[in-house]
Coordinates of C-alpha atoms in Angstrom, one line a residue:
M1 CA -0.1 -0.1 -0.1
N2 CA 1.3 3.6 -0.7
F3 CA 1.2 5.7 2.0
T4 CA 1.1 9.6 1.2
P5 CA 0.9 12.2 3.9
R6 CA -2.8 13.9 3.4
L7 CA -2.5 16.6 5.9
I8 CA 0.8 17.8 7.9
F9 CA -0.2 19.8 11.1
W10 CA 2.6 22.4 11.7
E11 CA 2.9 23.9 15.0
L12 CA 4.4 27.3 14.1
T13 CA 4.7 28.3 17.8
K14 CA 3.8 27.4 21.4
R15 CA 3.0 30.9 22.3
C16 CA -0.7 31.8 22.9
N17 CA -3.0 34.3 24.5
L18 CA -5.2 31.8 26.1
R19 CA -4.9 29.4 28.9
C20 CA -7.1 26.5 27.5
V21 CA -7.7 23.5 30.2
H22 CA -6.9 21.0 27.2
C23 CA -4.0 22.3 25.7
R24 CA -2.1 19.7 23.7
A25 CA 1.1 22.1 23.5
E26 CA 0.9 23.2 27.2
A27 CA 1.1 26.5 25.4
G28 CA 3.5 29.2 26.9
E29 CA 4.8 32.8 26.0
S30 CA 8.2 31.9 25.0
S31 CA 9.4 32.0 21.4
S32 CA 12.7 30.3 22.1
N33 CA 13.8 27.3 19.7
E34 CA 11.1 27.9 17.0
L35 CA 12.0 27.2 13.6
S36 CA 12.8 30.4 11.4
F37 CA 11.2 31.4 8.1
G38 CA 14.1 29.9 6.3
E39 CA 14.1 26.5 7.7
I40 CA 10.3 26.3 7.6
S41 CA 10.4 27.5 3.8
R42 CA 13.4 24.8 3.4
V43 CA 11.0 22.0 4.3
I44 CA 8.0 23.4 2.4
D45 CA 9.8 23.0 -0.5
E46 CA 10.7 19.5 0.6
I47 CA 7.3 18.5 1.2
A48 CA 5.9 19.9 -2.3
S49 CA 8.9 17.7 -3.8
F50 CA 7.1 14.4 -3.1
A51 CA 3.3 15.2 -1.6
K52 CA 0.4 17.8 -2.0
P53 CA -0.8 17.7 1.1
I54 CA -3.0 20.0 3.1
L55 CA -0.8 22.3 5.2
V56 CA -2.5 23.2 8.5
L57 CA -0.8 26.0 10.2
T58 CA -1.1 25.7 14.0
G59 CA 0.0 26.4 17.3
G60 CA -0.4 27.5 20.2
E61 CA -1.8 30.4 18.4
P62 CA -0.4 30.8 14.8
L63 CA -1.4 34.2 14.7
Y64 CA 1.7 35.1 17.2
R65 CA 4.0 34.5 14.2
P66 CA 4.8 37.6 12.4
D67 CA 5.8 35.5 9.4
L68 CA 2.7 33.6 9.4
F69 CA 1.3 35.1 6.2
E70 CA 4.8 34.8 4.4
I71 CA 4.9 30.9 5.3
A72 CA 1.5 30.6 4.1
A73 CA 2.1 32.5 0.6
H74 CA 5.1 30.4 0.4
A75 CA 3.4 27.2 0.8
R76 CA 0.8 28.4 -1.9
D77 CA 3.4 29.3 -4.3
R78 CA 4.7 25.7 -4.0
G79 CA 1.3 24.2 -4.7
L80 CA 0.3 23.3 -1.4
R81 CA -3.2 24.0 0.3
T82 CA -3.2 25.8 3.4
A83 CA -5.7 26.3 6.2
L84 CA -5.1 28.2 9.5
A85 CA -6.1 26.7 13.0
T86 CA -6.8 29.6 15.5
N87 CA -8.7 30.4 18.6
G88 CA -10.0 33.5 16.5
T89 CA -9.6 36.0 19.2
L90 CA -7.1 37.8 17.3
I91 CA -8.7 38.1 13.9
D92 CA -9.6 41.6 13.0
E93 CA -9.9 43.6 9.8
E94 CA -6.2 43.6 8.9
I95 CA -5.7 39.9 9.7
T96 CA -8.6 39.1 7.8
R97 CA -7.2 40.9 4.6
K98 CA -4.0 39.0 5.0
I99 CA -5.8 35.5 5.5
K100 CA -7.3 36.3 2.1
G101 CA -4.3 37.6 0.6
A102 CA -2.2 34.5 1.5
G103 CA -4.9 32.1 -0.2
M104 CA -5.7 30.3 2.9
A105 CA -8.1 27.6 2.0
R106 CA -10.0 27.4 5.2
V107 CA -9.5 29.0 8.8
S108 CA -10.9 26.7 11.7
I109 CA -11.7 28.5 15.0
S110 CA -12.1 26.7 18.2
I111 CA -15.5 27.0 19.8
D112 CA -16.2 25.0 23.1
G113 CA -19.3 26.1 24.1
S114 CA -22.7 27.7 22.9
N115 CA -22.3 30.4 25.0
A116 CA -19.7 32.5 26.8
A117 CA -19.8 30.8 30.1
T118 CA -18.9 27.5 28.7
H119 CA -16.6 28.5 26.2
D120 CA -14.6 31.1 28.3
R121 CA -14.1 28.5 31.3
F122 CA -12.7 26.0 29.0
R123 CA -10.6 28.9 27.0
G124 CA -9.4 30.1 30.7
I125 CA -9.9 34.1 29.5
D126 CA -13.2 36.0 30.0
G127 CA -14.2 37.5 26.8
S128 CA -12.6 34.8 24.3
F129 CA -15.9 33.6 23.1
G130 CA -17.2 37.1 21.9
L131 CA -13.7 38.0 20.3
A132 CA -13.9 34.4 18.7
L133 CA -17.2 35.0 17.2
R134 CA -16.2 38.5 16.1
G135 CA -13.4 36.7 14.0
A136 CA -15.8 34.4 12.4
E137 CA -18.2 37.3 11.4
L138 CA -15.3 38.8 9.8
L139 CA -14.3 36.1 8.1
H140 CA -17.8 35.2 6.7
S141 CA -18.1 39.0 5.4
A142 CA -14.9 38.5 3.3
G143 CA -16.0 35.4 1.8
I144 CA -13.4 33.4 3.6
E145 CA -14.4 29.7 4.4
F146 CA -14.1 28.6 7.8
Q147 CA -15.3 25.8 10.5
F148 CA -15.8 25.6 14.1
N149 CA -13.7 23.0 16.2
T150 CA -15.2 21.8 19.2
T151 CA -13.6 19.7 21.5
V152 CA -16.2 17.4 23.4
T153 CA -15.9 17.0 26.8
K154 CA -18.4 16.7 30.0
N155 CA -17.9 20.6 30.0
N156 CA -19.9 21.0 26.8
V157 CA -21.5 17.6 25.8
A158 CA -25.0 18.9 26.9
E159 CA -24.4 22.1 24.2
L160 CA -23.3 20.1 21.0
E161 CA -26.5 20.5 19.2
H162 CA -26.8 24.2 20.4
I163 CA -23.2 24.5 19.1
I164 CA -24.3 23.1 15.6
A165 CA -26.9 25.8 15.5
L166 CA -24.5 28.6 16.4
A167 CA -22.2 27.3 13.6
L168 CA -25.0 27.7 11.0
D169 CA -25.9 31.1 12.4
K170 CA -22.4 32.3 11.8
G171 CA -22.2 30.9 8.3
A172 CA -19.5 28.2 9.1
K173 CA -18.6 25.9 6.4
A174 CA -18.2 23.1 8.9
L175 CA -18.2 21.9 12.4
H176 CA -15.6 19.4 13.5
F177 CA -16.2 17.5 16.9
F178 CA -12.7 16.6 18.4
L179 CA -13.1 13.9 21.1
L180 CA -10.5 15.0 24.1
V181 CA -7.4 13.1 23.8
P182 CA -5.3 13.1 27.0
V183 CA -1.8 14.8 26.1
G184 CA -0.3 18.1 27.2
C185 CA -2.8 19.8 29.9
G186 CA -5.5 17.4 28.8
I187 CA -3.8 14.9 31.0
E188 CA -4.8 17.1 34.0
I189 CA -8.4 16.9 33.1
A190 CA -8.5 13.4 31.7
D191 CA -10.3 12.2 35.0
S192 CA -12.9 15.2 35.4
E193 CA -13.4 15.8 31.7
M194 CA -13.1 12.8 29.8
L195 CA -16.4 11.1 28.5
S196 CA -16.7 7.5 29.3
K197 CA -16.6 4.9 26.6
E198 CA -20.1 4.5 26.6
K199 CA -21.0 8.2 26.4
Y200 CA -18.4 8.3 23.5
E201 CA -20.5 5.5 21.9
E202 CA -23.8 7.4 22.2
I203 CA -22.4 10.8 21.2
L204 CA -20.7 9.2 18.0
N205 CA -24.0 7.8 17.2
Q206 CA -25.7 11.2 17.4
I207 CA -23.1 12.8 15.5
Y208 CA -24.0 10.4 12.9
E209 CA -27.6 11.2 12.7
W210 CA -26.6 14.7 12.7
T211 CA -24.7 14.4 9.6
I212 CA -28.0 13.0 7.8
N213 CA -30.3 15.8 9.3
K214 CA -28.2 19.2 9.7
P215 CA -27.4 21.3 6.8
I216 CA -23.8 21.7 7.8
E217 CA -20.5 19.4 7.1
L218 CA -20.1 17.6 10.2
K219 CA -17.0 15.5 11.1
A220 CA -15.7 13.5 14.3
T221 CA -12.0 13.8 14.7
C222 CA -9.8 11.9 17.1
A223 CA -12.6 9.4 17.5
P224 CA -11.6 6.7 15.0
H225 CA -14.4 4.3 16.0
Y226 CA -16.8 6.8 14.4
Y227 CA -15.9 5.4 11.3
R228 CA -16.7 1.7 12.4
I229 CA -20.2 3.1 13.4
F230 CA -20.5 5.1 9.7
R231 CA -20.1 1.7 8.2
Q232 CA -22.3 -0.2 10.7
R233 CA -25.2 2.2 10.2
S234 CA -24.7 3.2 6.4
G235 CA -23.6 -0.1 5.1
A236 CA -21.1 1.8 3.2
E237 CA -18.1 -0.2 1.8
K238 CA -15.9 2.4 0.7
S239 CA -15.1 5.9 1.9
G240 CA -17.2 9.0 1.2
S241 CA -15.0 10.1 -2.1
E242 CA -17.7 12.6 -2.7
K243 CA -16.6 15.0 0.1
N244 CA -14.0 17.6 -0.5
D245 CA -10.2 17.1 1.3
M246 CA -11.3 18.7 4.3
S247 CA -13.9 16.6 5.4
A248 CA -13.3 13.2 3.2
M249 CA -14.2 10.1 4.8
T250 CA -10.9 8.2 4.8
R251 CA -9.8 5.8 8.1
G252 CA -10.2 6.4 11.6
C253 CA -6.8 6.9 13.1
L254 CA -4.5 8.5 10.2
A255 CA -1.4 9.0 12.5
G256 CA 1.7 8.1 10.6
T257 CA -0.4 6.9 7.6
G258 CA -2.1 9.9 6.2
V259 CA -1.1 12.6 9.0
M260 CA 2.2 13.9 10.5
F261 CA 2.9 16.6 12.8
I262 CA 5.7 19.0 13.2
S263 CA 6.7 20.8 16.4
H264 CA 7.5 24.2 16.6
R265 CA 11.3 23.0 17.0
G266 CA 11.2 20.6 14.1
E267 CA 10.5 17.3 15.9
V268 CA 8.2 15.1 14.0
Q269 CA 5.2 13.2 15.3
P270 CA 2.8 10.7 13.8
C271 CA 0.4 13.0 15.1
G272 CA 0.1 16.2 17.4
Y273 CA -1.7 13.7 20.3
L274 CA 1.3 11.4 19.9
P275 CA 4.3 12.6 21.9
V276 CA 6.7 10.1 20.4
S277 CA 9.5 12.0 17.8
V278 CA 10.6 9.9 14.5
G279 CA 13.2 12.8 13.7
N280 CA 13.8 16.4 13.2
V281 CA 13.5 18.6 10.1
K282 CA 16.8 20.2 10.8
E283 CA 18.8 17.0 10.8
K284 CA 16.6 14.9 8.2
F285 CA 15.0 15.6 4.9
I286 CA 11.1 15.1 5.5
K287 CA 10.6 12.9 2.9
D288 CA 13.0 10.4 4.3
I289 CA 11.3 10.7 7.7
W290 CA 8.0 10.0 6.2
N291 CA 9.3 7.2 4.1
D292 CA 12.0 5.4 6.5
S293 CA 10.7 6.0 9.9
A294 CA 10.1 2.3 11.7
L295 CA 7.5 3.9 13.8
F296 CA 5.7 4.9 11.1
A297 CA 5.9 1.6 9.4
S298 CA 4.7 -0.2 12.6
L299 CA 1.7 1.9 12.6
R300 CA 1.4 1.3 8.6
D301 CA 1.0 -2.4 9.8
F302 CA -2.6 -2.9 10.9
N303 CA -1.5 -6.5 11.8
R304 CA 0.5 -5.2 14.6
L305 CA -2.3 -3.8 16.9
A306 CA -2.8 -5.4 20.1
G307 CA -5.7 -6.3 22.2
K308 CA -9.2 -6.2 20.9
C309 CA -8.0 -3.6 18.1
G310 CA -5.7 -6.2 16.7
L311 CA -8.8 -8.8 16.5
C312 CA -11.3 -6.4 15.3
E313 CA -13.0 -6.7 11.7
F314 CA -13.1 -2.9 11.8
S315 CA -9.3 -2.6 12.2
G316 CA -8.8 -1.4 8.7
V317 CA -11.6 1.6 9.0
C318 CA -11.2 2.2 12.6
G319 CA -7.6 1.5 14.1
G320 CA -8.4 2.9 17.4
C321 CA -6.6 6.2 18.7
R322 CA -3.1 5.4 18.9
A323 CA -2.4 8.4 21.3
R324 CA -5.2 7.3 23.6
A325 CA -3.6 3.9 23.8
F326 CA -0.3 5.1 24.5
Y327 CA -1.7 7.4 27.2
R328 CA -3.3 4.4 28.9
S329 CA -0.7 2.0 28.5
G330 CA 2.7 3.3 27.2
D331 CA 2.1 1.3 24.0
Y332 CA 0.9 3.3 20.9
L333 CA 0.0 -0.2 19.4
D334 CA -2.3 -1.2 22.2
E335 CA -6.2 -1.3 22.0
E336 CA -8.4 2.1 22.0
P337 CA -9.3 2.1 25.8
Y338 CA -12.3 4.5 24.8
C339 CA -14.3 1.8 22.7
V340 CA -17.0 -0.2 23.7
Y341 CA -17.2 -2.6 20.7
I342 CA -16.4 -6.3 20.9
P343 CA -15.0 -7.7 18.0
Q344 CA -16.8 -10.6 16.3
R345 CA -14.0 -13.0 16.9
L346 CA -14.2 -12.2 20.7
R347 CA -18.0 -12.8 20.7
N348 CA -17.7 -16.1 19.0

């Protein structure tokens, strides 16, 4: 099987103006050790030489990088589509013009509640909800495609349908639901905020129903078992090829198979939530890291999955979350701990 990166998430900085309780990056204020514009441009050239993924520019808060739009424009000029992942609070009229000028394909704004009380409590700063919605409104007025990203926790699980309504009201192209992964600050709230695996199953089934009934693109992210539910309920044999690249139904866990993550220091990981480095772009060509990493090779061999994931008839379409497995046991090939499904082989 030929594995090509479809999405590359690039943490341009760890700096951020919010203090989110779940932050993967444990965001701080220091800009030390960030890759320079020259280093980033070189790696973009390397990426474009062997693949044409969507490059998601993230952080921290990527708008803290003064050269963000130069980076995006360089990627665009090399034939790569770029997307911006932001908390939305720093978007004003000037930033909106720069986003449009850099040719970004889509902007994602983190919205973790249907109201200020819920969102601001999760994001750690009063007023962040209103600022994020102002950013969304500016993007919409400028004709820039944007989506909302919502991390699903006990904090907001009762508000998900209201968040859909909010996304529709603001003109969002899509709403992506992220199921909490316990890394970074997320480890500290795992016990208090993570849903039970039974509740995950309930919510993922509800999301499936909303995808049918709601007039907006919905996607479950960091929830590979959604792809098992999708096939169980729809009878689909193939992925949804009719969808665009931003929402394509591919496979559950894409870590190391269709996705990779580059940190602000140049460390390459299978995804942003699996904190295992496979090399640094300062020392190796990105193509060689992608093609030659033994860790990536293990993630691409679904027969190496352990526990019930290794026995599951849906391992090829789900695969379980490798980051949650790593969090639970220290083995990224172990079974997904937040899945209720019992494989047919175990039932027999």
